[in-house]
Amino acid sequence: MTDDEKKLSRRADFLPQANEVRMPPALASRIELFPENKRRPVNKTVFKNDYFQLTYNTRDNSLSISTKGDLVYSAIPYDTARNYIQRAGIQYLLRPEGVRQYIELHQSTIEKYLVKSIFQVSGQKVSENSFEVKQAYNAILQNPLLEIQVTGRLMQHDETGPLSANLAGKFLFSENLKTGISGYLSEYLNFVVQATNALPLMIDGGNVQLLDSTEPDPLLLENNLSIHSNIEPALALLPQEVQQGIENALQLTNQPLINTRPLLRSEYGKELAHLRENYIAHSVHPDELAQSFENVHSAENRNLINVLSDIHATEGLLPFVNRNFNILAGDVSDSKVKDQEIVGIYVMGMHELLDVLPESADTTTNEWKKWRSFFRYEWFKALTTDPAEASYLLPIGDDSFYGVVKEELTQRFAKMHVLNNESLIHDGVRYIGLTIPVALVQKRAAVQRFILKTLNELLGEDREMPTVIVSHAPLFNELSLLSPTSEAYNKENICQEPGIEALFAEYNILGVIHGHHHIPASSSRFAKVAFGGKKLFVVCSIYSKVNTGFELLSLLNSEK
């Protein structure tokens, strides 16, 4: 057998077999316990109680928690904070003192919301230092279930912008009692503790994963509830009814003062429908409210290898400071940002393609000279007139246009290595930067041929060097953190080029980094996935006030 034949044979070993379904042993034994699974070919129940169920999707091998039909999350119409509140609940179980610190850090923000909340209820205008506001703030600290909810609201505030709708139900104890959220939260905490004690799971409030071994990576467990978590300090602080529900897996008793009884559609369905029909939505955009709130988080970041993307800086400056090594995965600037001190690597996204163009509308001026060779292309015309349309027309990432974009970015970021289908070695790790500004699903075959060709050239003969691949848009669905339930998810963007997976198997590729989809930091900034016959990491670290970067070093060390 020739060397080429041996290489092809090694690669073939890692190619997926058609229609192959691998049911994790920990779940397979539970499928038969639930009769409903006989008529469910895809979503199989593996654990449930009165209000929630854990299901396993046999198509994409994923786990998810969902409510059983009768349970209502919130009586507040269009309440979008459920995942944030669930994640805050998990963090409370893991580190109640951390949740309290988060609340105290945001005291000024909470007081502003309380001023607006009191006005919404009573029409009374009070100041932030008034007795009414101090009393309402203390009420939050005295009620753990409300404290968890407010923490979730603040996480949403920091990631998506200020809140405006039904603030009283979200921040005032007396009004929050009517929303039913405390009852929902009590049952949710009850369920996740039961589930993690029954199955080898990690739950962060949004994502559910199986533990790979009896000694899982501590980095994975840091923000996840599992059987290894010590929740005793949190239990001691929660209301007695919630403690009993968790400890004994019994239905929660009802105490009107705390109101941990959930809202059920069977009892309140007509009332909730009437409330929604007559609901008048608030129309204040978060951007208009943002100036009223200060950023209480530090802009300084001391990560040794700091990963960020989708910063979209609008004031000409980066909104964070890190003087170590940074990995910027595109869409950094919307205001011609310059930073001559930041060090690291940078791959371009879609917004860089616009941000580097001259501001003058007169294309006859000298500043347009270097761009004139692209004027004849439809995609370039669209880029200057209708950027949203241009994103579907852009050339594949080896086009000369991206070289000119790199020149412009290099002038603004003198100490950054702008990797336009190039590699750089830093502290023994090879970083390959691929130019994939957007997910060109319509050109999937051509894009993946470009990826395979470029990786073959850049990986070369050194199969042992630890390697990380960085791009703005994810390479394809298999190496993306975007959830299949997202509106942005396109099921067609799959890896159809077997040579890519074989390449991942053959070389010491530790993981990939991407941005593009604006996945909230609270959702998950990294995951371990199976690809190329091995486990590797996927990191997506979108900028927000609560996330000025992800520390890649610990993840690299665990992989190496």
Coordinates of C-alpha atoms in Angstrom, one line a residue:
M1 CA 0.0 0.0 0.0
T2 CA 1.4 3.4 -1.0
D3 CA 1.7 6.3 1.5
D4 CA -1.3 8.0 -0.2
E5 CA -3.4 4.9 0.1
K6 CA -2.5 4.5 3.8
K7 CA -3.5 8.2 4.4
L8 CA -6.9 7.6 2.7
S9 CA -7.4 4.4 4.7
R10 CA -6.6 6.2 8.0
R11 CA -9.1 9.0 7.1
A12 CA -11.8 6.5 6.1
D13 CA -11.7 5.1 9.6
F14 CA -13.1 8.3 10.9
L15 CA -15.9 8.8 8.4
P16 CA -19.4 8.5 9.9
Q17 CA -21.4 5.5 8.9
A18 CA -24.8 6.0 7.3
N19 CA -27.8 6.0 9.6
E20 CA -25.6 5.3 12.6
V21 CA -27.4 6.0 15.9
R22 CA -25.5 5.6 19.1
M23 CA -27.7 5.7 22.2
P24 CA -25.7 6.6 25.3
P25 CA -25.9 3.5 27.7
A26 CA -26.9 5.7 30.6
L27 CA -30.1 6.7 28.6
A28 CA -30.8 3.5 26.7
S29 CA -31.8 1.6 29.9
R30 CA -34.4 4.3 30.7
I31 CA -36.2 4.5 27.4
E32 CA -38.3 1.4 28.1
L33 CA -39.5 2.9 31.4
F34 CA -41.8 5.4 29.6
P35 CA -44.6 3.9 27.5
E36 CA -44.9 7.1 25.5
N37 CA -41.5 6.4 23.9
K38 CA -43.1 3.7 21.7
R39 CA -44.9 6.3 19.6
R40 CA -42.0 8.8 19.7
P41 CA -39.3 8.1 17.1
V42 CA -37.2 11.2 17.9
N43 CA -37.8 12.8 21.3
K44 CA -37.6 10.1 23.9
T45 CA -38.5 10.7 27.6
V46 CA -35.7 9.7 29.9
F47 CA -36.7 11.4 33.1
K48 CA -39.8 13.3 34.3
N49 CA -41.8 14.5 37.3
D50 CA -45.2 16.2 37.6
Y51 CA -44.1 19.4 35.8
F52 CA -41.0 18.8 33.7
Q53 CA -39.5 16.2 31.5
L54 CA -36.0 15.5 30.2
T55 CA -36.0 14.2 26.6
Y56 CA -33.3 12.8 24.3
N57 CA -33.3 13.7 20.6
T58 CA -32.2 10.6 18.7
R59 CA -31.5 12.7 15.5
D60 CA -28.9 15.1 17.0
N61 CA -28.1 13.2 20.2
S62 CA -29.1 16.1 22.4
L63 CA -30.8 16.4 25.7
S64 CA -33.3 19.1 26.7
I65 CA -35.6 20.0 29.6
S66 CA -39.2 21.1 28.8
T67 CA -42.3 21.8 30.8
K68 CA -45.3 19.5 30.7
G69 CA -48.2 21.3 29.2
D70 CA -50.0 22.6 32.3
L71 CA -47.2 24.6 33.9
V72 CA -47.0 28.3 33.3
Y73 CA -43.6 30.1 33.5
S74 CA -44.9 33.6 33.9
A75 CA -48.1 35.6 33.9
I76 CA -46.2 38.5 32.4
P77 CA -46.9 38.6 28.7
Y78 CA -44.0 38.1 26.4
D79 CA -41.6 37.5 29.3
T80 CA -38.3 36.6 27.6
A81 CA -36.1 36.0 30.7
R82 CA -36.9 32.3 31.4
N83 CA -33.5 31.0 30.4
Y84 CA -31.7 33.8 32.2
I85 CA -33.6 33.0 35.4
Q86 CA -33.0 29.3 35.1
R87 CA -29.3 29.9 34.8
A88 CA -29.4 32.3 37.7
G89 CA -31.1 29.5 39.7
I90 CA -28.3 27.0 38.8
Q91 CA -25.7 29.6 39.9
Y92 CA -27.6 30.1 43.2
L93 CA -27.4 26.4 43.9
L94 CA -23.7 26.4 43.1
R95 CA -22.6 29.7 44.6
P96 CA -25.3 31.6 46.5
E97 CA -22.7 34.1 47.7
G98 CA -21.8 34.8 44.1
V99 CA -25.4 35.6 43.3
R100 CA -25.6 38.0 46.2
Q101 CA -22.4 39.7 45.1
Y102 CA -23.9 40.1 41.6
I103 CA -27.0 41.7 43.1
E104 CA -24.9 44.1 45.2
L105 CA -22.7 45.0 42.3
H106 CA -25.9 46.1 40.4
Q107 CA -27.5 47.9 43.3
S108 CA -27.6 51.2 41.5
T109 CA -29.2 49.6 38.4
I110 CA -31.8 47.8 40.6
E111 CA -32.7 51.1 42.3
K112 CA -33.3 52.7 38.9
Y113 CA -35.6 49.8 38.0
L114 CA -37.4 50.1 41.4
V115 CA -38.1 53.8 40.8
K116 CA -39.7 52.9 37.5
S117 CA -41.5 49.9 39.1
I118 CA -43.1 52.0 41.9
F119 CA -44.2 54.6 39.4
Q120 CA -45.8 51.9 37.1
V121 CA -47.8 50.6 40.1
S122 CA -48.8 53.7 42.0
G123 CA -48.0 56.7 39.8
Q124 CA -45.8 57.9 42.6
K125 CA -42.5 59.5 41.7
V126 CA -39.8 58.6 44.2
S127 CA -36.0 59.1 44.2
E128 CA -33.4 56.3 44.1
N129 CA -32.5 57.1 47.8
S130 CA -36.0 57.2 49.0
F131 CA -37.4 55.0 51.8
E132 CA -39.7 53.2 49.3
V133 CA -36.8 52.2 47.0
K134 CA -34.6 51.0 50.0
Q135 CA -37.5 49.0 51.3
A136 CA -38.1 47.4 47.9
Y137 CA -34.4 46.6 47.5
N138 CA -34.2 44.9 50.9
A139 CA -37.3 42.8 50.0
I140 CA -35.3 41.4 47.1
L141 CA -32.4 40.4 49.5
Q142 CA -34.8 38.8 51.9
N143 CA -36.5 36.5 49.4
P144 CA -34.1 34.0 47.6
L145 CA -36.6 33.2 44.8
L146 CA -37.0 36.8 44.0
E147 CA -33.2 37.4 44.3
I148 CA -32.7 34.6 41.7
Q149 CA -35.2 36.2 39.4
V150 CA -33.7 39.7 39.7
T151 CA -30.2 38.2 39.0
G152 CA -31.6 36.6 35.8
R153 CA -33.1 40.0 34.8
L154 CA -29.8 41.7 35.4
M155 CA -28.0 39.0 33.3
Q156 CA -30.5 39.8 30.5
H157 CA -29.9 43.6 31.1
D158 CA -26.1 43.2 30.8
E159 CA -26.3 41.1 27.6
T160 CA -29.2 42.5 25.6
G161 CA -29.8 46.0 27.0
P162 CA -32.1 47.7 29.6
L163 CA -35.6 46.3 30.3
S164 CA -38.8 48.3 30.1
A165 CA -41.9 46.1 30.1
N166 CA -43.8 45.3 33.4
L167 CA -40.9 46.2 35.7
A168 CA -43.1 46.1 38.8
G169 CA -43.8 42.3 38.3
K170 CA -40.1 41.8 37.8
F171 CA -38.7 43.8 40.7
L172 CA -41.4 44.5 43.3
F173 CA -42.0 41.6 45.8
S174 CA -45.7 42.4 46.1
E175 CA -46.3 42.4 42.4
N176 CA -43.9 39.5 41.7
L177 CA -46.1 37.2 43.8
K178 CA -48.8 37.5 41.2
T179 CA -46.6 36.4 38.3
G180 CA -46.2 32.7 39.3
I181 CA -42.5 32.8 38.5
S182 CA -41.4 31.8 42.0
G183 CA -43.6 28.7 41.7
Y184 CA -42.1 27.8 38.3
L185 CA -38.6 28.4 39.6
S186 CA -39.2 26.2 42.7
E187 CA -40.3 23.3 40.5
Y188 CA -37.5 23.8 38.1
L189 CA -34.9 23.6 40.9
N190 CA -36.6 20.6 42.3
F191 CA -36.5 18.9 38.9
V192 CA -32.8 19.6 38.0
V193 CA -31.6 18.3 41.4
Q194 CA -33.7 15.2 41.0
A195 CA -32.4 14.7 37.4
T196 CA -28.7 15.2 38.2
N197 CA -29.0 12.7 41.1
A198 CA -30.7 10.1 38.8
L199 CA -28.5 10.5 35.7
P200 CA -24.9 11.5 35.0
L201 CA -25.8 15.0 33.8
M202 CA -24.5 18.5 33.8
I203 CA -27.1 21.3 33.7
D204 CA -26.3 25.0 33.4
G205 CA -29.9 26.3 33.2
G206 CA -30.1 26.1 29.4
N207 CA -27.9 23.2 28.2
V208 CA -28.0 19.6 29.4
Q209 CA -25.0 17.3 28.8
L210 CA -24.1 13.8 29.8
L211 CA -21.0 13.5 32.0
D212 CA -18.3 11.7 30.0
S213 CA -16.7 9.9 33.0
T214 CA -16.8 9.5 36.8
E215 CA -14.1 12.2 37.0
P216 CA -15.2 14.9 34.6
D217 CA -13.2 18.0 33.7
P218 CA -13.5 20.6 36.6
L219 CA -13.7 23.3 34.0
L220 CA -16.9 21.8 32.7
L221 CA -18.4 21.5 36.1
E222 CA -17.6 25.0 37.2
N223 CA -20.9 26.5 36.1
N224 CA -23.0 23.3 35.8
L225 CA -25.1 21.4 38.3
S226 CA -24.3 17.8 38.7
I227 CA -24.2 15.0 41.3
H228 CA -20.7 16.4 42.2
S229 CA -22.1 19.8 43.2
N230 CA -22.3 20.8 46.8
I231 CA -25.7 22.5 47.1
E232 CA -26.1 22.4 50.9
P233 CA -25.2 26.1 51.5
A234 CA -27.9 27.2 49.0
L235 CA -30.5 24.8 50.4
A236 CA -30.0 26.3 53.8
L237 CA -31.0 29.7 52.4
L238 CA -34.0 28.7 50.3
P239 CA -37.5 28.7 51.7
Q240 CA -38.4 25.7 53.7
E241 CA -41.0 24.6 51.1
V242 CA -38.3 24.5 48.4
Q243 CA -35.9 22.7 50.6
Q244 CA -38.5 20.0 51.2
G245 CA -39.3 19.7 47.6
I246 CA -35.7 19.2 46.6
E247 CA -34.7 17.0 49.5
N248 CA -37.7 14.7 49.5
A249 CA -38.9 15.1 45.9
L250 CA -42.3 15.8 47.2
Q251 CA -44.9 18.3 45.9
L252 CA -44.2 21.7 47.4
T253 CA -46.4 22.9 50.2
N254 CA -48.1 26.2 49.8
Q255 CA -47.4 29.3 51.9
P256 CA -49.1 32.5 50.6
L257 CA -46.4 34.8 51.9
I258 CA -43.8 33.1 49.6
N259 CA -46.2 31.7 47.0
T260 CA -44.1 28.8 45.6
R261 CA -47.2 27.2 44.0
P262 CA -46.9 27.3 40.2
L263 CA -49.4 28.7 37.9
L264 CA -51.3 26.0 36.0
R265 CA -53.1 26.6 32.7
S266 CA -55.9 24.3 33.7
E267 CA -56.7 26.8 36.6
Y268 CA -55.7 30.1 35.2
G269 CA -55.8 29.6 31.4
K270 CA -58.7 32.0 30.6
E271 CA -57.4 34.7 32.9
L272 CA -53.9 34.5 31.3
A273 CA -55.4 34.6 27.8
H274 CA -57.4 37.7 28.7
L275 CA -54.3 39.4 30.2
R276 CA -52.4 38.8 27.0
E277 CA -55.2 40.0 24.8
N278 CA -55.4 43.3 26.7
Y279 CA -51.7 43.8 27.2
I280 CA -50.2 47.1 26.0
A281 CA -46.5 46.5 25.2
H282 CA -43.9 49.1 26.2
S283 CA -42.2 50.5 23.1
V284 CA -39.0 51.9 24.7
H285 CA -36.0 50.5 22.9
P286 CA -33.1 49.3 25.1
D287 CA -30.7 51.6 23.2
E288 CA -32.8 54.6 24.4
L289 CA -32.6 53.5 28.0
A290 CA -29.0 52.5 28.0
Q291 CA -27.7 56.0 28.9
S292 CA -29.6 55.9 32.2
F293 CA -27.5 52.9 33.4
E294 CA -23.9 52.7 34.1
N295 CA -21.8 49.7 33.3
V296 CA -21.0 48.2 36.7
H297 CA -18.5 45.6 35.3
S298 CA -14.8 46.2 34.9
A299 CA -13.6 46.8 31.4
E300 CA -10.2 45.4 32.3
N301 CA -9.6 41.7 31.4
R302 CA -6.5 39.8 32.5
N303 CA -7.0 36.5 30.7
L304 CA -3.7 35.2 29.3
I305 CA -5.3 34.0 26.1
N306 CA -8.5 36.1 25.7
V307 CA -11.2 35.1 23.2
L308 CA -13.8 37.6 22.0
S309 CA -15.9 38.3 18.9
D310 CA -18.8 40.5 17.7
I311 CA -17.8 43.5 19.8
H312 CA -19.3 45.9 17.3
A313 CA -17.6 48.9 18.9
T314 CA -19.4 52.1 18.1
E315 CA -17.3 54.8 19.7
G316 CA -13.9 54.3 17.9
L317 CA -12.4 52.5 20.9
L318 CA -12.4 48.9 22.1
P319 CA -14.7 48.7 25.1
F320 CA -12.3 46.4 27.0
V321 CA -8.6 46.3 27.9
N322 CA -6.4 43.2 27.8
R323 CA -2.7 43.6 27.4
N324 CA -2.0 39.8 27.1
F325 CA -2.7 37.7 24.0
N326 CA -6.1 38.2 22.4
I327 CA -8.1 36.3 19.8
L328 CA -10.6 38.5 18.0
A329 CA -13.0 36.4 15.9
G330 CA -14.4 39.1 13.7
D331 CA -17.1 41.9 13.7
V332 CA -15.0 44.0 16.1
S333 CA -15.6 47.5 14.8
D334 CA -18.5 49.6 13.5
S335 CA -16.7 52.9 14.0
K336 CA -13.2 52.5 12.5
V337 CA -11.7 51.4 15.8
K338 CA -8.0 51.8 16.3
D339 CA -5.8 50.2 19.0
Q340 CA -2.1 50.3 18.6
E341 CA -1.4 48.4 21.8
I342 CA -3.6 45.3 21.7
V343 CA -1.7 42.1 20.9
G344 CA -2.8 38.8 19.4
I345 CA -4.6 37.5 16.3
Y346 CA -7.6 38.9 14.4
V347 CA -9.8 37.3 11.7
M348 CA -12.3 39.4 9.8
G349 CA -16.0 39.2 9.9
M350 CA -18.7 40.8 7.7
H351 CA -18.6 44.2 9.5
E352 CA -14.9 44.6 8.9
L353 CA -15.6 44.6 5.2
L354 CA -17.8 47.7 5.6
D355 CA -15.8 49.4 8.3
V356 CA -12.6 49.6 6.2
L357 CA -14.3 51.3 3.3
P358 CA -13.9 55.1 2.9
E359 CA -16.6 57.3 4.4
S360 CA -16.7 59.6 1.4
A361 CA -19.6 58.9 -1.0
D362 CA -17.5 60.3 -3.9
T363 CA -15.8 57.3 -5.3
T364 CA -13.6 59.4 -7.6
T365 CA -11.5 60.6 -4.7
N366 CA -8.0 59.1 -4.1
E367 CA -9.1 57.2 -0.9
W368 CA -11.2 54.9 -3.1
K369 CA -8.2 54.1 -5.3
K370 CA -7.4 50.7 -3.9
W371 CA -11.0 49.6 -4.1
R372 CA -11.7 50.5 -7.7
S373 CA -10.7 47.1 -9.1
F374 CA -13.7 45.7 -7.2
F375 CA -16.3 48.2 -8.5
R376 CA -17.4 45.9 -11.4
Y377 CA -18.6 43.1 -9.1
E378 CA -22.2 42.9 -8.0
W379 CA -21.3 41.8 -4.5
F380 CA -19.2 45.0 -4.0
K381 CA -21.9 47.2 -5.3
A382 CA -24.3 45.6 -2.9
L383 CA -21.7 46.0 -0.1
T384 CA -21.9 49.8 -0.5
T385 CA -25.6 50.0 -1.0
D386 CA -27.3 47.0 0.6
P387 CA -25.0 45.2 3.0
A388 CA -27.6 42.7 4.1
E389 CA -28.0 41.5 0.5
A390 CA -24.2 41.5 -0.1
S391 CA -23.7 39.0 2.7
Y392 CA -25.2 36.3 0.4
L393 CA -23.0 37.4 -2.6
L394 CA -19.6 37.6 -1.0
P395 CA -16.7 35.8 -2.7
I396 CA -15.1 32.7 -1.2
G397 CA -12.5 33.5 1.4
D398 CA -9.4 33.3 -0.9
D399 CA -10.4 36.4 -2.9
S400 CA -8.0 39.3 -3.3
F401 CA -10.5 41.7 -1.8
Y402 CA -9.8 40.2 1.7
G403 CA -6.1 41.0 1.2
V404 CA -6.9 44.7 0.9
V405 CA -9.2 44.5 3.9
K406 CA -6.3 43.0 5.9
E407 CA -4.0 45.8 4.9
E408 CA -6.5 48.4 6.3
L409 CA -6.9 46.4 9.6
T410 CA -3.2 46.0 10.0
Q411 CA -2.7 49.8 10.0
R412 CA -5.3 50.2 12.8
F413 CA -4.1 47.3 14.9
A414 CA -0.3 47.4 14.6
K415 CA 0.5 44.7 17.1
M416 CA -2.3 42.3 16.0
H417 CA -1.7 39.6 13.4
V418 CA -4.6 39.7 11.0
L419 CA -4.8 36.1 9.8
N420 CA -6.3 36.0 6.3
N421 CA -6.0 32.3 5.6
E422 CA -2.7 32.2 7.5
S423 CA -1.2 30.7 10.6
L424 CA 0.7 31.9 13.7
I425 CA 2.4 29.9 16.5
H426 CA 2.0 31.3 20.0
D427 CA 3.3 29.5 23.1
G428 CA 3.6 26.2 21.2
V429 CA 0.0 26.3 19.7
R430 CA -0.6 26.9 16.0
Y431 CA -3.5 29.2 15.3
I432 CA -5.0 29.0 11.8
G433 CA -7.2 32.0 10.9
L434 CA -9.7 31.3 8.1
T435 CA -11.5 34.1 6.3
I436 CA -15.2 33.1 6.6
P437 CA -17.0 36.4 7.2
V438 CA -20.5 34.9 6.9
A439 CA -22.1 31.5 6.6
L440 CA -22.4 31.1 2.8
V441 CA -24.7 28.0 2.9
Q442 CA -25.7 28.5 -0.7
K443 CA -22.1 28.1 -1.7
R444 CA -21.5 25.3 0.9
A445 CA -19.6 22.9 -1.4
A446 CA -17.3 25.6 -2.7
V447 CA -16.6 27.0 0.8
Q448 CA -15.8 23.6 2.1
R449 CA -13.4 22.9 -0.8
F450 CA -11.7 26.2 0.1
I451 CA -11.5 25.1 3.8
L452 CA -10.0 21.7 2.9
K453 CA -7.5 23.2 0.5
T454 CA -6.4 26.0 2.9
L455 CA -6.1 23.6 5.9
N456 CA -4.1 21.2 3.9
E457 CA -1.6 23.9 2.9
L458 CA -1.4 25.5 6.4
L459 CA -1.2 22.2 8.4
G460 CA 1.6 20.9 6.2
E461 CA 3.7 18.0 7.5
D462 CA 3.5 18.7 11.2
R463 CA 0.8 16.5 12.4
E464 CA 1.7 16.7 16.1
M465 CA 1.6 20.5 16.8
P466 CA -1.5 21.5 18.9
T467 CA -3.7 23.5 16.5
V468 CA -6.7 25.8 16.9
I469 CA -8.8 27.0 14.0
V470 CA -10.3 30.5 14.2
S471 CA -13.0 31.9 11.9
H472 CA -15.8 34.5 12.2
A473 CA -18.7 32.3 11.0
P474 CA -18.5 28.7 12.1
L475 CA -17.1 26.2 9.6
F476 CA -20.4 24.3 9.6
N477 CA -23.0 23.0 12.0
E478 CA -21.0 20.2 13.5
L479 CA -18.5 22.8 14.8
S480 CA -20.8 25.5 15.9
L481 CA -22.4 26.5 19.2
L482 CA -25.6 27.8 17.5
S483 CA -28.6 25.9 18.8
P484 CA -30.8 24.0 16.2
T485 CA -33.8 25.8 17.8
S486 CA -32.4 29.2 16.9
E487 CA -34.1 31.1 14.0
A488 CA -30.6 31.6 12.6
Y489 CA -29.9 27.9 12.4
N490 CA -29.8 26.4 8.9
K491 CA -29.9 22.6 8.9
E492 CA -28.3 22.6 5.4
N493 CA -25.0 24.0 6.7
I494 CA -23.5 20.6 7.4
C495 CA -20.1 19.2 6.6
Q496 CA -20.4 17.5 3.3
E497 CA -16.7 17.3 2.5
P498 CA -15.3 14.0 4.1
G499 CA -11.8 15.2 3.7
I500 CA -12.2 17.9 6.3
E501 CA -13.3 15.4 9.0
A502 CA -10.4 13.1 8.0
L503 CA -8.0 16.0 8.3
F504 CA -9.2 16.7 11.8
A505 CA -8.6 13.1 12.7
E506 CA -5.1 13.1 11.2
Y507 CA -3.8 16.3 12.8
N508 CA -3.6 17.4 16.4
I509 CA -6.4 19.9 16.1
L510 CA -7.6 20.7 19.6
G511 CA -10.7 22.8 18.7
V512 CA -12.2 25.7 16.9
I513 CA -13.2 29.3 17.7
H514 CA -16.0 31.2 16.0
G515 CA -18.4 34.1 16.5
H516 CA -21.1 35.5 14.1
H517 CA -24.3 34.3 15.7
H518 CA -24.4 36.5 18.8
I519 CA -24.9 33.6 21.2
P520 CA -25.3 35.1 24.7
A521 CA -22.4 34.4 27.1
S522 CA -24.9 33.0 29.6
S523 CA -25.9 30.3 27.1
S524 CA -22.5 28.8 26.8
R525 CA -19.1 30.0 25.7
F526 CA -17.7 26.5 24.9
A527 CA -18.6 22.9 24.5
K528 CA -16.9 19.6 23.8
V529 CA -18.1 18.0 20.5
A530 CA -17.3 14.7 18.7
F531 CA -15.7 15.3 15.2
G532 CA -13.0 13.5 13.3
G533 CA -13.3 10.5 15.7
K534 CA -12.3 12.5 18.8
K535 CA -13.5 15.1 21.2
L536 CA -12.5 18.7 20.6
F537 CA -13.7 22.1 21.9
V538 CA -15.8 24.7 20.2
V539 CA -15.6 28.2 21.7
C540 CA -17.8 31.2 20.9
S541 CA -17.2 34.2 23.1
I542 CA -19.5 37.1 22.1
Y543 CA -18.8 40.5 23.7
S544 CA -21.2 41.8 26.3
K545 CA -21.0 43.8 29.6
V546 CA -20.8 40.5 31.4
N547 CA -18.2 39.0 29.0
T548 CA -15.1 40.8 28.1
G549 CA -13.5 37.6 27.0
F550 CA -13.1 33.9 27.6
E551 CA -9.9 32.4 29.0
L552 CA -8.7 29.9 26.5
L553 CA -5.6 28.8 28.4
S554 CA -7.2 26.4 30.8
L555 CA -9.1 24.8 28.0
L556 CA -5.9 24.4 25.9
N557 CA -4.1 22.9 28.9
S558 CA -6.8 20.3 29.4
E559 CA -6.7 19.4 25.7
K560 CA -2.9 19.3 25.4

